[in-house]
Short mmCIF file of C-alpha atoms in Angstrom, two decimals:
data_model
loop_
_atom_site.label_atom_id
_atom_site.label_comp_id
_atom_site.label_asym_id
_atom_site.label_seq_id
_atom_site.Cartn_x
_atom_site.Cartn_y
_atom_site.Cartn_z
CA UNK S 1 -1.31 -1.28 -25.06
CA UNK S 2 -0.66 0.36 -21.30
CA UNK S 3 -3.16 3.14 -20.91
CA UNK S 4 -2.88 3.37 -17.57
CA UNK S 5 -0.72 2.42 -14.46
CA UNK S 6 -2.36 1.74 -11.01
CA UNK S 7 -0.58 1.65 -7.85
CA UNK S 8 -0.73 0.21 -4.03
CA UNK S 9 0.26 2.71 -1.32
CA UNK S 10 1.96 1.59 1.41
CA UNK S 11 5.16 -0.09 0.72
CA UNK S 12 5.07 0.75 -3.57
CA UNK S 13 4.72 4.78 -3.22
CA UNK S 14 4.85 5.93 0.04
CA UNK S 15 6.94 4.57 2.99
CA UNK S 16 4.57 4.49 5.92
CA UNK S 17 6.29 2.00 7.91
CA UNK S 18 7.87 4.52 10.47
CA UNK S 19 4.31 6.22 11.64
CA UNK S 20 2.97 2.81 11.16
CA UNK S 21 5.36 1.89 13.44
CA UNK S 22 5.67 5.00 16.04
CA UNK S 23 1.50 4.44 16.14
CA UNK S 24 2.19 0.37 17.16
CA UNK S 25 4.72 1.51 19.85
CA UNK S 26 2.76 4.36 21.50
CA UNK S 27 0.15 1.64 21.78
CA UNK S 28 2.28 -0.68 23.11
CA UNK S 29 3.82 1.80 25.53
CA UNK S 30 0.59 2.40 26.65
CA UNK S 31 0.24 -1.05 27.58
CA UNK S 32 3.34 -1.16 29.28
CA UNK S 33 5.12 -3.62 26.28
CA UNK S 34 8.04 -2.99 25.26
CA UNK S 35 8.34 -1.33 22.10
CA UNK S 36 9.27 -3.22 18.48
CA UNK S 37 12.25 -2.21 16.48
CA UNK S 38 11.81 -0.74 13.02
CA UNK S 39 13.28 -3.80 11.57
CA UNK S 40 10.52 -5.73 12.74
CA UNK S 41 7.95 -3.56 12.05
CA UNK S 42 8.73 -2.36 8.62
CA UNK S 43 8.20 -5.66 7.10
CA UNK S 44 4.97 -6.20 8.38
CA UNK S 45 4.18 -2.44 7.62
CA UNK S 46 1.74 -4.15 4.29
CA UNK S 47 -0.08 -6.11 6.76
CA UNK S 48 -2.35 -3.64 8.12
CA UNK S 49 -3.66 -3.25 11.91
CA UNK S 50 -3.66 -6.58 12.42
CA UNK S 51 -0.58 -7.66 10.99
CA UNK S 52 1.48 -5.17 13.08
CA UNK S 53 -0.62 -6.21 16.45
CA UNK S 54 -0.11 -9.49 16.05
CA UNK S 55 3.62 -8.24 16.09
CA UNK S 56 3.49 -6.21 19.15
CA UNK S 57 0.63 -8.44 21.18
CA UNK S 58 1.30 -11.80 19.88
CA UNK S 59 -0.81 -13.70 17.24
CA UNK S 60 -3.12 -15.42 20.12
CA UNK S 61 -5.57 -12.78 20.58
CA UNK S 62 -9.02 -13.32 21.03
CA UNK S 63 -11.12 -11.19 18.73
CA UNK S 64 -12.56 -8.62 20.79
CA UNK S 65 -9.20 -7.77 22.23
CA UNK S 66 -8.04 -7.43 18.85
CA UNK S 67 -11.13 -5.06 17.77
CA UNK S 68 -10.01 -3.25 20.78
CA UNK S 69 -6.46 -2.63 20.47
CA UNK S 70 -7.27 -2.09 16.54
CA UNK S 71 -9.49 0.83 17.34
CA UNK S 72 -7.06 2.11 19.65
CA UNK S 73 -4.15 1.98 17.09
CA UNK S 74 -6.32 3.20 14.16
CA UNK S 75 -6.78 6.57 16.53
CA UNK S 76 -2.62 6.91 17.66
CA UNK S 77 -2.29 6.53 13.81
CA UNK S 78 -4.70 8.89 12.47
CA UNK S 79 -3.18 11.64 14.69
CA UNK S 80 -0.17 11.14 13.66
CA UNK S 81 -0.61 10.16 10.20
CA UNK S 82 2.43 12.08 8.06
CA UNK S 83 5.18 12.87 10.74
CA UNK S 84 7.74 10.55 8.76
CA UNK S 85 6.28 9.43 5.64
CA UNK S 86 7.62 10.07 2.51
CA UNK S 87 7.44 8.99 -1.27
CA UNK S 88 10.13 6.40 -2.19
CA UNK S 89 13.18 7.91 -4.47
CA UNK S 90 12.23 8.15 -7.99
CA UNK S 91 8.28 7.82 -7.40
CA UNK S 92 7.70 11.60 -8.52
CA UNK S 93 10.10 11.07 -11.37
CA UNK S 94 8.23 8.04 -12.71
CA UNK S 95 4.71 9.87 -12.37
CA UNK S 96 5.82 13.02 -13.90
CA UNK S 97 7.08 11.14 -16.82
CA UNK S 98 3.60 9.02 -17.16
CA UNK S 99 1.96 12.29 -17.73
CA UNK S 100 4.49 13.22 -20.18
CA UNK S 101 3.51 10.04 -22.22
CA UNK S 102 -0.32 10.55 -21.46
CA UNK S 103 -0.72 8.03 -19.32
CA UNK S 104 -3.10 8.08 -16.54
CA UNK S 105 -1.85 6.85 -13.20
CA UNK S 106 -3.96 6.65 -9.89
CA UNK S 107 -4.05 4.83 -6.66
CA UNK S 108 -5.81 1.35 -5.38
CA UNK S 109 -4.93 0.97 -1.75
CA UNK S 110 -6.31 -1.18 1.16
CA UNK S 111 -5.76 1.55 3.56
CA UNK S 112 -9.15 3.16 4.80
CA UNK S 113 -10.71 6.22 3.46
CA UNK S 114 -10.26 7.91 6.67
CA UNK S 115 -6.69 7.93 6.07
CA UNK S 116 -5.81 8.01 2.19
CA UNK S 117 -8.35 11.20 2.09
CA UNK S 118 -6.05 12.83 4.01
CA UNK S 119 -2.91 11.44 3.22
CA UNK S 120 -2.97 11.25 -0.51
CA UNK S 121 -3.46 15.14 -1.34
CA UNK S 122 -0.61 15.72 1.22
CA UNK S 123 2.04 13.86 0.03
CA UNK S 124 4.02 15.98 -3.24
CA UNK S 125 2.63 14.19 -6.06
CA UNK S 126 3.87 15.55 -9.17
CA UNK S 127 0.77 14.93 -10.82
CA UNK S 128 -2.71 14.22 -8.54
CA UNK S 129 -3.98 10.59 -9.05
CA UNK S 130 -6.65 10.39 -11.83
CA UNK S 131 -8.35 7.89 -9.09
CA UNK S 132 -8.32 6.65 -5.60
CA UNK S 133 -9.83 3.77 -4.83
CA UNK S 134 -9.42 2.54 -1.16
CA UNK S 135 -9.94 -0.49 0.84
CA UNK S 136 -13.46 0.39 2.07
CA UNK S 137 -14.45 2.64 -1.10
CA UNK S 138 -16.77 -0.55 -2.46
CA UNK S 139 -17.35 -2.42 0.92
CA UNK S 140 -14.06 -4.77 -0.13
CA UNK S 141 -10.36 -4.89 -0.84
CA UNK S 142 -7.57 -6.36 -2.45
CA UNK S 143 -7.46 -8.83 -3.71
CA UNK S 144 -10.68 -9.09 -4.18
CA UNK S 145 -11.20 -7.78 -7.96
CA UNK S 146 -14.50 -5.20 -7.16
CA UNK S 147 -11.83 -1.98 -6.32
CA UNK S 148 -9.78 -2.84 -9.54
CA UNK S 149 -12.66 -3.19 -11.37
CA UNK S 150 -14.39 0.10 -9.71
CA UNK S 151 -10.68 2.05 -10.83
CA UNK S 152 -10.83 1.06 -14.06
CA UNK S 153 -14.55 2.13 -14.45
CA UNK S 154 -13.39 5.51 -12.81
CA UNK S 155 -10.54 6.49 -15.39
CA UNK S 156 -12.63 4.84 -17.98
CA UNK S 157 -10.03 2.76 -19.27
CA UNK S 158 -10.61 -1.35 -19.76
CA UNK S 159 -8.64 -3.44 -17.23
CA UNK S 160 -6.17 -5.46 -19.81
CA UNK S 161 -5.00 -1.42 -20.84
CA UNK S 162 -3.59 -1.13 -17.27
CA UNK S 163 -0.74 -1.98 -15.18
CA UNK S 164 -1.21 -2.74 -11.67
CA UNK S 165 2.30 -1.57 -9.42
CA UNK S 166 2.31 -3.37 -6.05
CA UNK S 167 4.67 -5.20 -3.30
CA UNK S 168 1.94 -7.66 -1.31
CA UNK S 169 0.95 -11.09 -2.77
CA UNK S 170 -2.50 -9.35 -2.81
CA UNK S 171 -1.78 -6.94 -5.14
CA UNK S 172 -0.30 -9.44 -7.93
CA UNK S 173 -3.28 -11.37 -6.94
CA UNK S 174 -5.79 -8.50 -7.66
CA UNK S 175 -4.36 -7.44 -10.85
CA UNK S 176 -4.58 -11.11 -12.44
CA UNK S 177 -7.62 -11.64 -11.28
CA UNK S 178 -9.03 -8.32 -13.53
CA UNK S 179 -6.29 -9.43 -16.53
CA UNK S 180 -4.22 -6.32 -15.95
CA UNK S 181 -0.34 -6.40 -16.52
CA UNK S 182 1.79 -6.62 -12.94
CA UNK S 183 4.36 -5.54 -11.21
CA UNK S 184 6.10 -6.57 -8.27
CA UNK S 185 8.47 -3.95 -6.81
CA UNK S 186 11.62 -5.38 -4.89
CA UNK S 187 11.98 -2.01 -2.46
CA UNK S 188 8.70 -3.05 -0.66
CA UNK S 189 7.38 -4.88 2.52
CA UNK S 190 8.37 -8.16 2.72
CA UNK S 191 8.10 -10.69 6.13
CA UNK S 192 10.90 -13.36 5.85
CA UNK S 193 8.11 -15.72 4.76
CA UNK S 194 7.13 -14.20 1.85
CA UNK S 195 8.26 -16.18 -1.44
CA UNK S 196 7.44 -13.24 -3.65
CA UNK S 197 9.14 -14.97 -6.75
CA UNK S 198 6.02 -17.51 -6.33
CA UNK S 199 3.41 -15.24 -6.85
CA UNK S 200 3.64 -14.40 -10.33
CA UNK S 201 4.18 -11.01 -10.88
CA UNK S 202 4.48 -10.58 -14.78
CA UNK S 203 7.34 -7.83 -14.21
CA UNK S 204 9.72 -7.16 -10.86
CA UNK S 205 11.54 -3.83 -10.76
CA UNK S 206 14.64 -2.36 -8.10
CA UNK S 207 13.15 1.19 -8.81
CA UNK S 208 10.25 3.43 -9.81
CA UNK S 209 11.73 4.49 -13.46
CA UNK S 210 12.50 1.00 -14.10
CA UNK S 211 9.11 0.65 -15.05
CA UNK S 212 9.15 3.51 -18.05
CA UNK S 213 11.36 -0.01 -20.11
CA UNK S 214 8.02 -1.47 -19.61
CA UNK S 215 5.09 0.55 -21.14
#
């Protein structure tokens, strides 16, 4: 029985890609690069710092130039954290009807504390999360199974109660790993290489209230 639903962030609740994205191209400006288009960016948008510097720089940088730049784009970002994101359609819907149901719902994210502390009270959650767990709340992160484990310990609520929502490989990863239910969701960050009917997602979903035909 589903006590619980957990989410990812980026990509599964919120659509970050565009100040993800404006943050990479600032950066990139001031290294006189040209910029990347938004349909190159937003797929990579799940792939952290890295991921989208890799993108803009190439993926042959040495490590300290990638600390470097990664510092760099972590302060454009922080800035400018919540110019153009916004909860995907249906999101609020699907939360306010969890509470309805009295189910808890919260929030297990590899995005740093420095950002989801701010972020997450701003965007217009129906409901706050009963939890957020991010990706340097217990020193590790997805998929690793410590912040699933750490959530679940939080709401008070045994892992194979919950239902872990996500769009990264990671995320199905990190659910298994802790025996929770999961769910891939098709509106989320994909590169071209991803073969996300290979990771083995228990449930896949178009849209947030899709999931209600599954608790």
């Amino acid at each position: 029985m589903i006590k619980a639903v957990l989410f990812d962030l980026d990509g599964t609740l919120a659509d970050t890609a565009r100040d993800l994205g404006a943050a990479l191209n600032r950066l990139l400006a001031e290294e006189g690069l040209p910029a990347q288009p938004y349909e190159a960016i937003r797929p990579m948008a799940s792939h952290g710092a890295r991921g989208l510097l890799k993108l803009g720089f190439g993926s042959e940088l040495d490590a300290d130039r990638m600390e470097s730049l990664r510092v760099r784009f972590m302060d454009i970002y922080d800035a400018n954290l919540a110019q153009e994101t916004t909860l995907f359609d249906g999101v609020n819907e699907l939360i306010a009807e969890l509470d309805k149901r009295g189910l808890a719902w919260g929030i297990i994210t590899n995005k740093s504390m420095r950002f989801t502390e701010r972020l997450v009270p701003w965007l217009p959650f129906a409901i706050p999360p009963a939890v957020v767990v991010s990706g340097d709340t217990v020193g590790v992160a997805k998929p690793d199974p410590r912040p699933m484990l750490h959530a679940t310990e939080q709401i008070g609520i045994l892992p194979e109660h919950c239902m872990y929502v996500g769009d990264a490989e990671r995320d199905i990863q990190a659910g298994r790993n802790v025996g929770m239910k999961t769910v891939l969701v098709n509106w989320g960050y994909f590169t071209p290489e991803d073969r996300p009917e290979a990771w083995g997602a228990d449930i896949d979903i178009d849209h947030p209230l899709q999931l209600l035909g599954h608790l």
